[in-house]
XYZ file of N, CA and C in Angstrom:
579
model
N -23.689 -58.414 46.534
C -24.282 -58.008 47.426
C -25.912 -58.126 46.842
N -27.005 -58.356 47.572
C -28.329 -58.338 47.216
C -28.578 -56.647 46.814
N -29.179 -56.390 45.769
C -29.562 -55.245 45.623
C -30.947 -54.631 46.502
N -31.428 -55.458 47.023
C -32.465 -54.965 47.764
C -31.873 -54.368 49.481
N -30.659 -54.691 49.384
C -29.868 -54.597 50.880
C -28.785 -53.427 50.692
N -28.420 -53.037 49.581
C -27.666 -51.979 49.139
C -28.304 -50.384 49.556
N -27.468 -49.884 50.238
C -28.058 -48.476 50.645
C -28.181 -47.681 49.434
N -29.269 -46.577 49.358
C -29.218 -45.700 48.292
C -28.008 -44.663 48.377
N -27.766 -44.547 47.301
C -26.611 -43.614 47.179
C -26.797 -42.199 47.225
N -26.295 -41.404 48.078
C -26.798 -40.059 48.780
C -26.331 -39.054 47.554
N -27.225 -38.430 47.507
C -27.428 -37.149 46.638
C -26.706 -35.735 47.788
N -25.526 -35.254 46.834
C -24.954 -33.886 47.009
C -26.049 -32.820 47.067
N -25.774 -32.117 48.276
C -27.040 -30.830 48.297
C -26.157 -29.644 47.938
N -26.651 -28.582 47.715
C -26.030 -27.144 47.620
C -25.795 -26.672 48.781
N -26.291 -26.959 49.859
C -26.283 -26.192 51.169
C -27.619 -25.268 51.152
N -27.743 -24.288 52.109
C -29.022 -23.290 52.256
C -29.199 -22.632 51.079
N -30.623 -22.233 51.034
C -31.186 -21.419 49.840
C -30.381 -20.245 50.139
N -29.845 -19.358 49.095
C -28.831 -18.176 49.594
C -29.984 -17.293 48.820
N -29.530 -15.665 48.943
C -30.211 -14.679 48.407
C -29.273 -14.314 47.324
N -29.217 -14.120 46.280
C -28.716 -13.723 45.116
C -29.138 -12.557 44.349
N -28.026 -11.407 44.289
C -28.256 -10.102 43.659
C -27.529 -10.126 42.410
N -28.501 -9.913 41.511
C -28.018 -9.478 39.948
C -28.006 -7.950 39.609
N -27.677 -7.633 38.380
C -27.928 -6.141 38.306
C -29.212 -5.556 38.301
N -30.292 -6.183 37.826
C -31.420 -5.718 38.292
C -32.534 -6.608 39.524
N -31.825 -7.715 40.065
C -32.976 -8.718 40.571
C -32.403 -8.738 41.987
N -33.093 -9.299 42.840
C -32.901 -10.021 43.988
C -33.649 -10.996 44.412
N -33.047 -12.349 44.224
C -33.675 -13.668 44.349
C -33.188 -13.886 45.884
N -34.469 -14.433 46.546
C -34.323 -14.648 48.148
C -35.352 -15.858 48.093
N -35.001 -16.340 49.455
C -36.108 -17.655 49.951
C -37.267 -16.978 49.792
N -38.564 -17.651 49.421
C -39.624 -17.442 49.579
C -40.220 -17.260 51.154
N -41.233 -16.546 51.234
C -41.787 -16.280 52.713
C -43.293 -16.365 52.767
N -43.989 -16.491 53.807
C -45.122 -16.805 53.701
C -46.448 -15.279 53.194
N -45.503 -14.259 53.370
C -46.278 -13.200 52.796
C -46.093 -13.018 51.432
N -45.518 -14.075 50.698
C -45.335 -13.815 49.226
C -46.933 -14.756 48.785
N -47.476 -15.012 49.508
C -48.702 -15.766 49.244
C -49.729 -14.705 48.296
N -50.276 -13.801 48.710
C -50.897 -13.119 47.800
C -50.346 -12.766 46.470
N -49.073 -12.054 46.392
C -48.555 -11.604 45.177
C -48.249 -13.075 44.212
N -48.253 -14.177 44.720
C -47.989 -15.452 43.963
C -49.350 -16.129 43.315
N -50.271 -15.841 44.100
C -51.712 -16.175 43.585
C -52.060 -14.983 42.471
N -51.634 -14.049 42.865
C -52.195 -13.166 41.514
C -51.343 -13.555 40.427
N -50.189 -13.814 40.305
C -49.234 -14.087 39.171
C -49.954 -15.430 38.685
N -49.903 -16.533 39.454
C -50.319 -17.791 38.991
C -51.888 -17.956 38.715
N -52.478 -16.904 38.997
C -54.260 -17.078 38.904
C -54.390 -16.450 37.265
N -53.175 -16.156 36.449
C -53.189 -15.540 35.259
C -52.835 -16.866 34.052
N -53.850 -17.227 33.328
C -53.867 -18.154 32.497
C -52.578 -18.294 31.631
N -52.418 -17.144 30.981
C -50.946 -16.995 30.238
C -49.801 -17.654 31.070
N -49.556 -17.573 32.024
C -48.533 -17.978 33.109
C -48.867 -19.510 33.346
N -49.964 -19.759 33.952
C -50.217 -21.097 34.418
C -50.269 -21.797 33.517
N -50.792 -21.897 32.322
C -51.072 -22.692 31.407
C -49.594 -23.304 30.573
N -48.431 -22.685 31.250
C -47.382 -23.422 30.802
C -46.475 -24.071 31.975
N -47.339 -24.469 32.855
C -46.789 -24.956 34.234
C -47.329 -26.434 34.222
N -47.050 -27.468 34.722
C -47.480 -28.816 34.811
C -48.120 -29.000 36.129
N -47.508 -28.223 37.182
C -47.981 -28.805 38.529
C -48.971 -27.818 39.233
N -49.644 -26.644 38.606
C -50.267 -25.761 39.280
C -51.725 -25.751 38.624
N -52.492 -25.590 39.338
C -53.890 -25.780 39.324
C -54.393 -24.291 38.374
N -55.647 -24.354 37.749
C -56.245 -23.168 37.442
C -57.759 -23.302 37.948
N -58.291 -22.621 38.494
C -57.693 -21.197 39.164
C -56.864 -21.509 40.148
N -55.727 -20.519 40.487
C -55.066 -20.555 41.528
C -55.195 -19.417 42.844
N -55.632 -19.901 43.958
C -56.087 -19.202 44.930
C -54.991 -19.110 46.045
N -55.437 -17.980 46.652
C -54.344 -17.484 47.978
C -53.903 -18.666 48.559
N -54.684 -19.446 49.070
C -54.873 -20.877 50.002
C -54.074 -21.845 49.176
N -53.676 -21.680 47.925
C -53.088 -22.943 46.965
C -51.268 -22.237 47.256
N -51.158 -20.818 47.019
C -49.773 -20.632 47.432
C -49.631 -20.663 49.005
N -50.339 -20.308 49.767
C -50.074 -20.645 51.399
C -49.689 -21.993 51.532
N -50.699 -23.190 50.822
C -49.870 -24.538 51.197
C -48.883 -24.977 50.580
N -48.339 -24.187 49.607
C -47.055 -24.688 48.832
C -45.824 -23.965 49.572
N -46.417 -22.489 50.380
C -45.292 -22.115 50.810
C -45.000 -22.650 52.255
N -46.199 -23.279 53.045
C -45.860 -24.181 54.210
C -44.918 -25.044 53.815
N -44.956 -25.777 52.862
C -43.950 -27.091 52.655
C -42.726 -26.412 52.263
N -42.527 -25.322 51.500
C -41.278 -24.948 50.575
C -40.294 -24.040 52.214
N -41.096 -23.472 52.882
C -40.507 -22.657 53.909
C -40.307 -23.262 55.149
N -40.522 -24.577 55.270
C -40.251 -25.595 56.253
C -39.003 -25.336 56.907
N -38.021 -25.610 55.882
C -36.398 -25.560 56.032
C -36.110 -26.845 56.271
N -37.065 -27.870 55.756
C -36.652 -29.287 55.882
C -35.915 -29.852 54.471
N -36.544 -29.271 53.643
C -35.951 -29.605 52.161
C -34.561 -28.769 51.796
N -34.117 -29.633 50.984
C -32.566 -29.609 50.444
C -32.769 -28.731 49.164
N -34.019 -28.262 48.563
C -34.342 -27.675 47.414
C -34.118 -26.055 47.661
N -33.898 -25.334 46.553
C -33.855 -23.959 46.576
C -34.925 -23.776 46.104
N -35.786 -22.589 46.371
C -37.273 -21.940 45.979
C -36.899 -20.521 46.130
N -36.383 -20.087 44.898
C -36.191 -18.396 45.141
C -37.375 -17.812 44.870
N -37.340 -16.671 45.464
C -38.706 -15.599 44.759
C -37.951 -14.535 43.777
N -38.334 -14.312 42.910
C -37.705 -13.195 42.134
C -38.141 -11.879 42.286
N -37.722 -10.786 42.710
C -38.048 -9.696 43.132
C -36.872 -8.633 42.451
N -37.753 -7.297 42.312
C -36.689 -6.334 41.826
C -36.148 -5.517 42.425
N -35.925 -6.189 43.534
C -34.828 -5.412 44.934
C -36.130 -4.346 45.674
N -37.097 -4.492 45.352
C -38.350 -3.669 46.140
C -39.212 -4.730 46.940
N -38.767 -5.780 47.039
C -38.997 -7.192 47.758
C -40.197 -7.839 47.287
N -40.971 -7.147 46.107
C -42.554 -7.507 45.748
C -41.842 -8.892 44.799
N -42.786 -9.978 45.343
C -42.767 -11.235 44.553
C -43.153 -10.965 43.193
N -42.269 -11.290 42.309
C -42.735 -11.493 40.575
C -42.665 -12.642 40.170
N -41.937 -13.636 40.673
C -41.668 -14.474 39.927
C -40.875 -15.728 40.730
N -40.532 -16.883 40.163
C -40.055 -17.984 41.098
C -38.822 -18.694 40.186
N -38.027 -19.358 40.695
C -36.584 -20.319 40.010
C -36.698 -21.139 41.326
N -36.759 -22.222 40.732
C -36.515 -23.332 42.044
C -35.242 -24.742 41.300
N -34.864 -24.995 42.233
C -33.878 -26.386 42.017
C -34.401 -27.200 42.974
N -35.187 -28.393 42.550
C -35.382 -29.605 43.320
C -34.867 -30.610 43.094
N -34.503 -31.364 44.151
C -34.226 -32.622 43.776
C -35.527 -33.665 43.705
N -35.372 -34.149 42.858
C -36.686 -34.841 42.674
C -36.269 -36.308 41.811
N -36.642 -37.687 42.604
C -36.199 -38.548 41.768
C -34.641 -38.869 41.695
N -33.960 -38.437 42.437
C -32.220 -38.589 42.446
C -31.863 -37.545 41.409
N -32.705 -36.689 40.842
C -31.825 -35.767 39.793
C -32.396 -34.206 40.346
N -31.634 -33.484 39.922
C -31.749 -31.708 40.469
C -32.527 -31.493 39.121
N -33.720 -30.722 39.189
C -34.557 -30.193 38.247
C -34.855 -28.736 38.638
N -34.665 -28.083 37.490
C -35.038 -26.458 37.371
C -36.480 -26.368 37.094
N -37.012 -25.255 37.448
C -38.213 -24.791 37.058
C -38.545 -23.383 37.338
N -39.204 -22.495 36.641
C -39.545 -21.231 36.724
C -40.648 -20.736 36.238
N -41.013 -19.584 36.643
C -42.087 -18.725 35.939
C -41.807 -17.243 36.537
N -42.742 -16.372 35.734
C -42.818 -14.845 36.139
C -43.882 -14.376 35.562
N -44.366 -13.411 36.621
C -45.683 -12.840 36.237
C -45.558 -11.997 34.724
N -46.642 -12.151 34.171
C -46.555 -11.753 32.491
C -46.365 -10.337 32.435
N -46.542 -9.556 33.300
C -46.228 -7.946 33.163
C -45.044 -7.964 33.093
N -44.212 -8.912 33.699
C -42.495 -8.614 33.389
C -41.765 -9.176 32.234
N -42.650 -9.818 31.198
C -41.924 -10.910 30.313
C -41.338 -9.542 29.383
N -40.452 -10.449 28.638
C -39.828 -9.735 27.331
C -38.921 -8.752 27.912
N -38.358 -8.444 29.195
C -37.273 -7.764 29.731
C -35.964 -8.465 29.691
N -36.001 -9.917 29.557
C -34.785 -10.351 29.943
C -34.574 -10.788 31.574
N -35.761 -10.719 32.271
C -35.419 -10.827 33.557
C -35.164 -12.282 33.891
N -36.245 -13.107 33.290
C -36.107 -14.827 33.556
C -34.563 -15.262 33.096
N -33.943 -14.642 32.117
C -32.829 -14.991 31.656
C -31.824 -14.619 32.938
N -31.893 -13.572 33.377
C -31.137 -13.019 34.188
C -31.246 -14.071 35.533
N -32.657 -14.029 35.983
C -32.561 -14.802 37.383
C -32.331 -16.132 37.317
N -32.725 -16.814 36.196
C -32.198 -18.338 36.007
C -30.915 -18.513 35.960
N -30.179 -17.621 34.780
C -28.640 -17.616 35.141
C -28.093 -17.552 36.209
N -28.530 -16.624 37.178
C -27.982 -16.143 38.305
C -28.026 -17.517 39.194
N -29.202 -17.982 39.257
C -29.594 -19.293 40.264
C -28.567 -20.489 40.154
N -28.448 -20.428 38.621
C -27.704 -21.703 38.121
C -26.233 -21.661 38.312
N -25.714 -20.382 38.361
C -24.592 -19.938 38.373
C -24.016 -20.497 39.707
N -25.216 -19.717 40.740
C -24.621 -19.982 42.042
C -24.656 -21.739 42.614
N -25.336 -22.299 41.892
C -25.773 -23.763 42.072
C -24.816 -24.452 41.942
N -24.530 -24.404 40.705
C -23.356 -24.896 39.756
C -21.994 -24.575 40.556
N -21.773 -23.239 41.012
C -20.442 -23.227 41.985
C -20.563 -24.179 42.881
N -21.739 -24.238 43.725
C -21.639 -25.183 44.829
C -21.570 -26.650 44.426
N -22.116 -27.016 43.355
C -22.186 -28.097 42.629
C -21.618 -28.470 41.628
N -20.102 -28.286 41.487
C -19.320 -28.318 40.369
C -19.336 -29.358 39.270
N -19.841 -30.455 39.801
C -20.018 -31.545 39.000
C -21.527 -32.017 38.669
N -22.361 -30.881 38.895
C -23.748 -31.094 38.779
C -24.539 -31.373 37.499
N -25.489 -32.104 37.406
C -26.234 -31.771 36.213
C -27.848 -31.589 36.685
N -28.317 -30.634 35.424
C -29.453 -30.088 35.996
C -30.693 -30.423 34.993
N -31.585 -31.311 35.193
C -32.962 -31.377 34.224
C -33.998 -30.216 34.299
N -34.480 -30.218 33.156
C -35.684 -29.461 32.948
C -36.568 -29.755 31.657
N -37.321 -28.619 31.844
C -37.921 -29.155 30.190
C -38.955 -27.832 29.973
N -39.812 -27.929 28.877
C -40.840 -27.167 28.829
C -41.639 -27.625 27.943
N -43.114 -26.828 28.163
C -44.215 -27.829 27.003
C -43.781 -27.011 25.616
N -43.882 -27.963 24.501
C -43.650 -27.816 23.117
C -44.148 -26.699 22.450
N -45.232 -25.971 23.223
C -45.691 -24.313 22.409
C -45.374 -23.648 23.389
N -44.144 -23.625 24.283
C -43.438 -22.516 24.921
C -42.157 -22.101 24.488
N -42.141 -21.465 23.301
C -40.721 -21.449 22.557
C -40.030 -20.359 23.410
N -40.656 -19.519 24.088
C -39.763 -18.524 25.275
C -38.802 -19.408 26.046
N -39.618 -20.318 26.534
C -38.764 -20.982 27.504
C -37.885 -21.888 26.879
N -37.957 -22.782 26.108
C -36.840 -23.101 25.095
C -35.810 -22.444 24.867
N -36.274 -21.512 24.134
C -34.754 -20.650 24.164
C -34.069 -20.231 25.081
N -34.822 -19.610 26.130
C -33.915 -19.471 27.407
C -32.988 -20.887 27.734
N -33.611 -22.037 27.700
C -32.806 -23.125 28.185
C -31.615 -23.315 26.956
N -32.099 -23.165 25.810
C -30.612 -23.490 24.555
C -29.727 -22.317 24.986
N -30.292 -21.183 25.376
C -29.159 -19.779 25.540
C -28.146 -20.362 26.564
N -28.768 -20.929 27.671
C -28.209 -21.115 28.800
C -27.320 -22.544 28.625
N -27.201 -23.223 27.576
C -26.532 -24.435 27.679
C -27.259 -25.859 27.776
N -28.492 -25.681 27.750
C -29.308 -26.990 27.947
C -29.308 -27.507 26.498
N -29.187 -29.015 26.971
C -29.299 -30.003 25.621
C -30.707 -30.130 25.498
N -31.544 -30.208 24.540
C -32.649 -31.017 24.188
C -32.755 -32.232 24.307
N -33.514 -33.059 25.029
C -33.393 -34.380 25.075
C -34.373 -35.195 24.449
N -35.692 -35.155 24.578
C -36.942 -35.805 24.067
C -38.084 -35.215 24.413
N -38.877 -35.959 23.852
C -40.409 -35.306 24.071
C -41.288 -36.154 24.527
N -42.159 -36.158 25.596
C -42.894 -37.085 26.082
C -44.122 -36.129 26.248
N -45.335 -37.315 26.752
C -46.395 -36.170 27.284
C -46.546 -36.442 28.645
N -46.862 -34.908 29.373
C -47.117 -35.098 30.923
C -48.360 -34.340 31.194
N -49.244 -34.508 32.324
C -50.556 -34.153 32.644
C -50.307 -32.624 33.181
N -50.936 -31.454 32.810
C -50.724 -30.512 33.090
C -52.256 -30.019 33.916
N -51.990 -29.729 35.203
C -53.332 -29.535 35.987
C -53.998 -28.432 35.391
N -53.257 -27.228 34.989
C -53.884 -26.187 34.633
C -54.873 -26.568 33.215
N -54.294 -27.089 32.408
C -54.943 -27.447 30.798
C -56.042 -28.731 31.330
N -55.981 -29.405 32.421
C -56.733 -30.698 32.396
C -56.376 -31.557 31.120
N -55.166 -31.536 31.022
C -55.184 -32.261 29.686
C -53.644 -32.933 29.649
N -53.253 -33.953 28.709
C -51.803 -34.326 28.357
C -51.225 -33.223 27.584
N -49.842 -33.189 27.865
C -49.281 -31.813 26.849
C -47.888 -32.605 26.488
N -47.450 -32.143 25.541
C -46.211 -32.548 25.038
C -45.208 -31.808 25.781
N -44.185 -32.097 26.596
C -43.116 -31.705 27.136
C -41.829 -32.012 26.595
N -40.950 -31.148 26.214
C -39.552 -31.361 25.737
C -38.424 -31.321 26.943
N -38.180 -32.645 27.037
C -36.917 -32.523 28.311
C -35.664 -31.885 28.027
N -35.215 -31.469 28.873
C -33.690 -30.917 28.663
C -32.817 -31.189 29.763
N -31.473 -30.876 29.818
C -30.519 -31.500 30.467
C -29.192 -30.270 30.351
N -28.978 -30.009 31.539
C -27.485 -28.986 31.560
C -26.617 -29.765 32.384
N -25.434 -29.923 31.579
C -24.056 -30.037 32.298
C -23.548 -29.303 32.941
N -22.854 -29.005 34.228
C -22.032 -27.863 34.554
C -20.915 -27.401 33.405
N -20.417 -28.152 32.848
C -19.549 -27.653 31.781
C -19.821 -27.160 30.579
N -21.284 -27.024 30.527
C -22.148 -26.572 29.174
C -22.754 -25.466 29.661
N -22.612 -24.969 30.828
C -23.449 -24.044 31.339
C -22.931 -22.550 30.852
N -23.666 -21.776 30.360
C -23.021 -20.466 29.545
C -23.781 -19.236 30.338
N -23.107 -18.453 31.206
C -23.530 -17.568 32.112
C -23.801 -16.142 31.195
N -25.238 -15.938 31.358
C -25.969 -14.457 30.896
C -25.159 -13.524 31.204
N -24.974 -12.200 30.474
C -24.665 -11.192 30.854
C -25.256 -10.750 32.444
N -25.064 -9.996 33.461
C -25.971 -9.614 34.370
C -26.144 -10.669 35.715
N -26.021 -11.654 35.256
C -26.264 -12.930 36.189
C -24.791 -12.892 37.180
């Protein structure tokens, strides 16, 4: 059969974005009311410099634009707000379908770093995702100078694949990114997730 006439292969989806409770956190779908908290977190150079698709400075209107797209309900993606149960947005974990592959992205307000919250949040999101997608494979990556993120991925069972340069909006420059991949059978659930 002519390759141009073949139907694209359907990608399985994990279902609607869930609410996930862990020992210390509640992960929930984003809301338009998260815009100000997101802008406050992402207007911090220490956070934004580690993200490829986030501009610096980051304004509340940037957050509202992103939220309009992600809260539309039309996407199969999971975009989870990280809260400590008080509903205050302190970070994000996303599982997005891009170019036929599931991709993990995450960030956390700097004032919550060093407490193991990101490991708990990412671990819980991956656990739920992989329970719904037992044959799933998740891709991610981190800038080469983001040792904490690379350690988190290795702790959860991600395999480091290669290094390539990507453009960072915040840095306005090409930056080395280490690509990684998690196959469902290699996932290591963290305690508390």
